[in-house]
mmCIF file of C-alpha atoms in Angstrom:
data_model
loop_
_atom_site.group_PDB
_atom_site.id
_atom_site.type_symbol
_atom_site.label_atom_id
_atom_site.label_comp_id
_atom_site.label_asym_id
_atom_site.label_seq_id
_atom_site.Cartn_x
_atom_site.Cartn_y
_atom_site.Cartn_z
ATOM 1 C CA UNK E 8 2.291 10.342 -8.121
ATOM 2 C CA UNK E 9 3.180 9.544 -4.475
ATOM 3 C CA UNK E 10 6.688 9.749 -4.971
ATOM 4 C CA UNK E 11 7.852 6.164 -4.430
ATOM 5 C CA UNK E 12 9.315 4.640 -7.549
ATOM 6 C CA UNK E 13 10.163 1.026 -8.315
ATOM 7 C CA UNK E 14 11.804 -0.752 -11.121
ATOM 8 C CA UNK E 15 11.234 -2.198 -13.312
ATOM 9 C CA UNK E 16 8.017 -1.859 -14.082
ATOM 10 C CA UNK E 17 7.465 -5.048 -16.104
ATOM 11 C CA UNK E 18 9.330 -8.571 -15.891
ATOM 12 C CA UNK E 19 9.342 -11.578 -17.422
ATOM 13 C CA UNK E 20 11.269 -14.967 -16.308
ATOM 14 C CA UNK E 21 11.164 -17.830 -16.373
ATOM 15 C CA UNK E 22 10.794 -20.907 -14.069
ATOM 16 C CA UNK E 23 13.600 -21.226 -11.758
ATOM 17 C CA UNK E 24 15.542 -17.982 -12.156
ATOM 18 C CA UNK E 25 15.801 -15.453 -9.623
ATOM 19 C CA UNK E 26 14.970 -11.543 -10.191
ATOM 20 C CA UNK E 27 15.866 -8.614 -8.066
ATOM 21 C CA UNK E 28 12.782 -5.994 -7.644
ATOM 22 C CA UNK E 29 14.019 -2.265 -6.490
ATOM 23 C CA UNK E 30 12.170 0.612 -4.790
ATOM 24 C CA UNK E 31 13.141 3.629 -3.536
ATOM 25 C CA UNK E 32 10.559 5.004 -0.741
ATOM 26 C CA UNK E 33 9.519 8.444 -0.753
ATOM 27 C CA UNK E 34 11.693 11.301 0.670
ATOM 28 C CA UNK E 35 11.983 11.643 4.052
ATOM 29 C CA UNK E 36 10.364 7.417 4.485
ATOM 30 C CA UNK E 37 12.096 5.501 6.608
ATOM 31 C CA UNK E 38 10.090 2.528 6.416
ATOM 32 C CA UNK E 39 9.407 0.191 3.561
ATOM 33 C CA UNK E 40 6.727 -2.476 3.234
ATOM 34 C CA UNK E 41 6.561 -4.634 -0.194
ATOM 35 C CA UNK E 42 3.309 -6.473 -0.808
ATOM 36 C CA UNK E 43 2.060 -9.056 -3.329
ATOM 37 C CA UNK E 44 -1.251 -8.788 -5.531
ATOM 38 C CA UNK E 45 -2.754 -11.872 -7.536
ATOM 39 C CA UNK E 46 -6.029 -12.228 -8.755
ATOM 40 C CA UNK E 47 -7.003 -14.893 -6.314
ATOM 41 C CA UNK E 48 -5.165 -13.960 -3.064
ATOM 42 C CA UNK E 49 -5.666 -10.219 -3.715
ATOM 43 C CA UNK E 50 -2.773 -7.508 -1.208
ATOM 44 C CA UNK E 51 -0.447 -9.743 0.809
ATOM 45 C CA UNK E 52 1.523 -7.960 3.397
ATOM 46 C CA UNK E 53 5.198 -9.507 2.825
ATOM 47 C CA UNK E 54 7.636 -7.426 4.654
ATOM 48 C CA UNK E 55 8.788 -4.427 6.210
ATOM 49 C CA UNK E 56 11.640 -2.298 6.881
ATOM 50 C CA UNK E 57 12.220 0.253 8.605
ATOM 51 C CA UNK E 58 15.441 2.077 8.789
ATOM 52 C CA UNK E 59 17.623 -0.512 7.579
ATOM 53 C CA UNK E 60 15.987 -3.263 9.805
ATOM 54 C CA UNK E 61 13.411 -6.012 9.794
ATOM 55 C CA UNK E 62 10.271 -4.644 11.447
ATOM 56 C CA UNK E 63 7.730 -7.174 10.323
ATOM 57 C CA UNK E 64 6.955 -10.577 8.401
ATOM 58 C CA UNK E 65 3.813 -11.585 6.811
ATOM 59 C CA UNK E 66 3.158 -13.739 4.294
ATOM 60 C CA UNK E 67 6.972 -14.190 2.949
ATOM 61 C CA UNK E 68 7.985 -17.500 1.645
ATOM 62 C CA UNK E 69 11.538 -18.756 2.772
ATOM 63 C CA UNK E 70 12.698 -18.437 -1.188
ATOM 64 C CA UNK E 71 12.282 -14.551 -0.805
ATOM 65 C CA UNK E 72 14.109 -12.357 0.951
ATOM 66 C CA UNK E 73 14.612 -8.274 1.101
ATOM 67 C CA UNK E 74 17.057 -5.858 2.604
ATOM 68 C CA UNK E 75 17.062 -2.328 2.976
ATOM 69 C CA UNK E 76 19.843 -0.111 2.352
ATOM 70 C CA UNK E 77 21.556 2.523 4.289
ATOM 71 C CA UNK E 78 20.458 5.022 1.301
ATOM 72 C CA UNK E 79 16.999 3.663 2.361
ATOM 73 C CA UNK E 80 16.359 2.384 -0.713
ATOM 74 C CA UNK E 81 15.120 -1.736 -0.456
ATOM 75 C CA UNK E 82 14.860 -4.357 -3.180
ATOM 76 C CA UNK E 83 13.211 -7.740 -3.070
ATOM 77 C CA UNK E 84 14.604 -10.737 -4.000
ATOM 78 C CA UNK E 85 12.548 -13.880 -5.377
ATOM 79 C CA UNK E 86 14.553 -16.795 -6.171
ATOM 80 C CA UNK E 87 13.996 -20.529 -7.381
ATOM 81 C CA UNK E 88 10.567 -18.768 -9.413
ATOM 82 C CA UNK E 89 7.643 -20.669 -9.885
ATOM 83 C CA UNK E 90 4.814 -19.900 -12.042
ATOM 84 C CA UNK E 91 2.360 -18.794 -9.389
ATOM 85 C CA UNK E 92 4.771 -16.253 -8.511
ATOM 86 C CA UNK E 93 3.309 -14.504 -11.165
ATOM 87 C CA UNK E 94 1.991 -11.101 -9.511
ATOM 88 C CA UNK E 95 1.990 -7.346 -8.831
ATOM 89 C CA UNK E 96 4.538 -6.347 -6.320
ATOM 90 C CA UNK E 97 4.081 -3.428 -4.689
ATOM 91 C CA UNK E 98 6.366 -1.463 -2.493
ATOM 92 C CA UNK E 99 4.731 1.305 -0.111
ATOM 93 C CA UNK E 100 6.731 3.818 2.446
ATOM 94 C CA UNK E 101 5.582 5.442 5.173
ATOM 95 C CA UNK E 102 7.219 8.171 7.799
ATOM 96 C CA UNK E 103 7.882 5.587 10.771
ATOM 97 C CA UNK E 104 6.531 2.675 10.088
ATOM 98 C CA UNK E 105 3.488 2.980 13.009
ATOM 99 C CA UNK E 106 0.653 1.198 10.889
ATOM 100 C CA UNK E 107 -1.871 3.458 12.693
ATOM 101 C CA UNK E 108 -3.029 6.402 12.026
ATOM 102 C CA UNK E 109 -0.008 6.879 9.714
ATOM 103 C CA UNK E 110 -0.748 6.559 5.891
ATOM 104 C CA UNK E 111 1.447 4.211 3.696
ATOM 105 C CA UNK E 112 2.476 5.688 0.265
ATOM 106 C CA UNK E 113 2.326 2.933 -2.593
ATOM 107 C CA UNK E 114 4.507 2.696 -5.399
ATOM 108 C CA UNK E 115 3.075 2.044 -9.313
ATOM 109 C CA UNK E 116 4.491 -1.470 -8.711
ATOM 110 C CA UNK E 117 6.566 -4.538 -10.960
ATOM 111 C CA UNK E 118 4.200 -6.572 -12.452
ATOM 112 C CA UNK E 119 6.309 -9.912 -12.925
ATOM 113 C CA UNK E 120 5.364 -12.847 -15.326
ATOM 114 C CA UNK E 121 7.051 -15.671 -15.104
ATOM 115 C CA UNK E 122 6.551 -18.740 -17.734
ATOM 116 C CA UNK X 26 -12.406 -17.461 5.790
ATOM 117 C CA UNK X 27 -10.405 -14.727 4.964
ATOM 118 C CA UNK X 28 -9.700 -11.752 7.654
ATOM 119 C CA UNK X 29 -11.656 -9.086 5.466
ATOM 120 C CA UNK X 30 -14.501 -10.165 2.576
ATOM 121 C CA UNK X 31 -15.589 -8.268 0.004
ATOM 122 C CA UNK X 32 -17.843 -9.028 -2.869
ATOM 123 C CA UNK X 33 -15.493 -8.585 -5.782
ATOM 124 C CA UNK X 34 -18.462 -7.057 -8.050
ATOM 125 C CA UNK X 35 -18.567 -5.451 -10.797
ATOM 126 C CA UNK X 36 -20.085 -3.466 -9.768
ATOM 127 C CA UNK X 37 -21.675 -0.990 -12.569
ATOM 128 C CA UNK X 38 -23.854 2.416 -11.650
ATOM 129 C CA UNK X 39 -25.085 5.328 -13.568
ATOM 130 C CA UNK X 40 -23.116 8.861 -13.136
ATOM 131 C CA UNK X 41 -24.963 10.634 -10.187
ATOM 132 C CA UNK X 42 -25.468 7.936 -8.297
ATOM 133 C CA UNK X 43 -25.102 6.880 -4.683
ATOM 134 C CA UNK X 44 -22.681 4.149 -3.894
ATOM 135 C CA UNK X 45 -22.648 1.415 -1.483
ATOM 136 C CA UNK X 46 -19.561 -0.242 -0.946
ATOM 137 C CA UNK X 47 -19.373 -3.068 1.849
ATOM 138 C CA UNK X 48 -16.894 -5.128 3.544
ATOM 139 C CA UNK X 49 -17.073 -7.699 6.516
ATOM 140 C CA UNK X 50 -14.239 -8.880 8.901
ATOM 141 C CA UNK X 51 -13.600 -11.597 11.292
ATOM 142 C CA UNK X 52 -10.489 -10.539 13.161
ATOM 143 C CA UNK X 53 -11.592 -8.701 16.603
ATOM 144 C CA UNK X 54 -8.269 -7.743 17.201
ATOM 145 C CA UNK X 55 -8.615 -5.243 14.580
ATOM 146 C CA UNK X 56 -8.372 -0.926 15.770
ATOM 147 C CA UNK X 57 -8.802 0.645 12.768
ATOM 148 C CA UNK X 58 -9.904 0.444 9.102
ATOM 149 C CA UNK X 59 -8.891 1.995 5.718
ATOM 150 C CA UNK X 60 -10.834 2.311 2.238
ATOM 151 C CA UNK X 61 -8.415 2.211 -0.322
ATOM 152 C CA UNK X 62 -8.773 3.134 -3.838
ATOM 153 C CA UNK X 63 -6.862 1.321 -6.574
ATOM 154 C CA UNK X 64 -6.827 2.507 -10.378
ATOM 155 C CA UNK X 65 -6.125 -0.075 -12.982
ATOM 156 C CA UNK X 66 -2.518 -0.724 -13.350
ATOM 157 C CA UNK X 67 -1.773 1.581 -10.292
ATOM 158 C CA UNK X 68 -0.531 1.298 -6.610
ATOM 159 C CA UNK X 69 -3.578 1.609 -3.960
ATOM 160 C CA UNK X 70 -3.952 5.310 -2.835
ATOM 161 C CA UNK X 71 -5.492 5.629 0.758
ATOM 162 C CA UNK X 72 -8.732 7.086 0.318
ATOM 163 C CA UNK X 73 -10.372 7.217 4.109
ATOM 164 C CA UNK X 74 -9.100 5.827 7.791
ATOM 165 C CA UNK X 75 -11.379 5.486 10.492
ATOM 166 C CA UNK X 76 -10.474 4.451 13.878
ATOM 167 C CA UNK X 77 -13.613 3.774 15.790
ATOM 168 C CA UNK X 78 -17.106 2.874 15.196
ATOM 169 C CA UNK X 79 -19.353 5.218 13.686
ATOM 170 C CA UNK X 80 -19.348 7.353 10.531
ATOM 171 C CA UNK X 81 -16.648 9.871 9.063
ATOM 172 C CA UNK X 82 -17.168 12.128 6.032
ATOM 173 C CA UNK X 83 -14.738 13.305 3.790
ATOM 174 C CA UNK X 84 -16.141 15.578 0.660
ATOM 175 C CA UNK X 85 -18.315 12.835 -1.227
ATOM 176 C CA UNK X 86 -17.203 10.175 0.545
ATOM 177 C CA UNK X 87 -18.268 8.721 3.951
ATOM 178 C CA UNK X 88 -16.971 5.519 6.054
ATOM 179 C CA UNK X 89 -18.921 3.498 8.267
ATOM 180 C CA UNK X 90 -17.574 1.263 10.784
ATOM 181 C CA UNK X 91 -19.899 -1.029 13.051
ATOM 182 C CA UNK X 92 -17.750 -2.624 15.356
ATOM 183 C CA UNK X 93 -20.120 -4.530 17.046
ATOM 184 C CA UNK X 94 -21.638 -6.333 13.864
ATOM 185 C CA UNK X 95 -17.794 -6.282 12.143
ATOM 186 C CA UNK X 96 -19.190 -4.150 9.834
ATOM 187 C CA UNK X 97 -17.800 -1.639 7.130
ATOM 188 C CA UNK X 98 -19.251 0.506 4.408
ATOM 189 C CA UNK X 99 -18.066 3.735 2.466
ATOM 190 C CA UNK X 100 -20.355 5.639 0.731
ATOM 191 C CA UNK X 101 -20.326 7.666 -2.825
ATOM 192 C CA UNK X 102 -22.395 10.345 -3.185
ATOM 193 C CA UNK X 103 -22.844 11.554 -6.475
ATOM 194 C CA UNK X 104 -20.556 9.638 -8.460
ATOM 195 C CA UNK X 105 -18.463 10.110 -11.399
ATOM 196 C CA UNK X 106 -16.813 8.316 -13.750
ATOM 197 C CA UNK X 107 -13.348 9.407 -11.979
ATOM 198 C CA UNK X 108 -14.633 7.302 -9.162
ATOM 199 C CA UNK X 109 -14.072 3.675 -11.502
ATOM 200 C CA UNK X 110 -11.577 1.892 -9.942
ATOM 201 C CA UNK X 111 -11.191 -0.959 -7.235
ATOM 202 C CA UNK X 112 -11.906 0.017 -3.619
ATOM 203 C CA UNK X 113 -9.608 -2.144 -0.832
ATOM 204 C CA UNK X 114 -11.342 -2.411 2.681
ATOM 205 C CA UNK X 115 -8.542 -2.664 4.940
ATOM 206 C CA UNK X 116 -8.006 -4.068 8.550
ATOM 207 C CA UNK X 117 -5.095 -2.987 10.790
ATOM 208 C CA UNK X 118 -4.113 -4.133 13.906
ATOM 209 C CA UNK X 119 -0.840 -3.199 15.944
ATOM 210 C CA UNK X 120 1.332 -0.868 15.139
ATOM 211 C CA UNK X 121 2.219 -2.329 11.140
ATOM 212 C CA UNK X 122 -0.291 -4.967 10.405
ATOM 213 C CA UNK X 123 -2.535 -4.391 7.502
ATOM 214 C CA UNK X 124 -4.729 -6.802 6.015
ATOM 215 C CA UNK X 125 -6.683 -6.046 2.943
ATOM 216 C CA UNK X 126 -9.908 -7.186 1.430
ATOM 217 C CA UNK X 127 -9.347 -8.255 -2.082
ATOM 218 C CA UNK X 128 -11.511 -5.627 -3.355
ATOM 219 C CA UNK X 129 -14.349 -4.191 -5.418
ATOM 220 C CA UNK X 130 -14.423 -3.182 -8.741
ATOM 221 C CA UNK X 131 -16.804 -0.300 -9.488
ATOM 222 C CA UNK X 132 -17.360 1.648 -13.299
ATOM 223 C CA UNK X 133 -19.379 4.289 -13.016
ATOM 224 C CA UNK X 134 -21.018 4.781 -16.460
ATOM 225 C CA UNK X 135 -21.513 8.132 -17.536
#
């Protein structure tokens, strides 16, 4: 268990709707990266956080967004869902949000279907 | 081409065996690499992080970073069936930046 916990763990949608994804980072975390996993595009880096701010962007489309709260928790927002949004999400947290030499923690992820 | 490759595999080896994982990349501006491992229907676990060319060991397991051939390989010595799972190579670069190979899927039959 590395101690970073997202909900829920399984959704399904459908075409169009928007879904809210949750994580809460491990204790003491103050930064929060969420990533996507398909089959053909494998770990995208979306976004970070890192103390209630935009660190980073990766490979985000403009119909997602995320925020991160002042309890530190963050949630990811995916809106106007198409079918190849259909993917693992993962959320990992590490200490200060350094990339090197500093491991990130990853959560057990959502895995979201949508039809 | 992608930033990191990695034959996807299968890849399927008797209990005991030594293990060759390999990955290549393309970005130079890369500093430091990562072998993560990734059960099925799990988050990715870091597994070994090497910052320079050369080897590092680390119980069974040892990475291997050529720098000047863009080169990486982690190696399994005598492996067990706790060891089936998907291994990540990862790039980063910068201070955030990770970029990750799309893996390889190893069972190690016992």
């Amino acid at each position: 268990d590395s101690g970073v916990t997202q909900t829920p763990k399984h959704l399904i949608t459908a075409t169009g709707q928007r879904v809210t994804l949750r994580c809460s980072p491990r204790s003491g975390d103050l930064s929060v990266y969420w990533y996507q996993q398909s089959l053909d595009q494998g770990l995208q880096f979306l976004i970070q956080y890192y103390n209630g701010e935009e660190r980073a962007k990766g490979n985000i489309l403009e119909r997602f967004s995320a925020q991160q709260f002042p309890d530190l928790h963050s949630e990811l927002n995916l809106s106007s869902l198409e079918l190849g949004d259909s993917a693992l999400y993962f959320c990992a947290s590490s200490v200060v949000g350094r990339g090197d030499q500093e491991t990130q923690y990853f959560g057990p992820g959502t895995r979201l279907l949508v039809l | 081409q992608k930033e990191v490759e990695q034959d996807p595999g299968p890849l399927s080896v008797p209990e005991g065996a030594i293990v060759s994982l390999n990955c290549t990349y393309s970005n130079s501006a890369f500093q430091y690499f990562m072998w993560y491992r990734q059960y099925s229907r799990k988050g990715p676990e870091l597994l070994m992080y090497t910052y320079s060319s050369g080897n590092k060991e680390d119980g069974r397991f040892t990475a291997q970073v050529d720098k000047s051939s863009k080169y990486i390989s982690l190696f399994i010595r005598d492996s067990q069936p706790s060891d089936s799972a998907t291994y990540l190579c990862v790039g980063g670069a910068g201070s955030y930046q990770l970029t990750f190979g799309k893996g390889t899927k190893l069972s190690v039959i016992p």
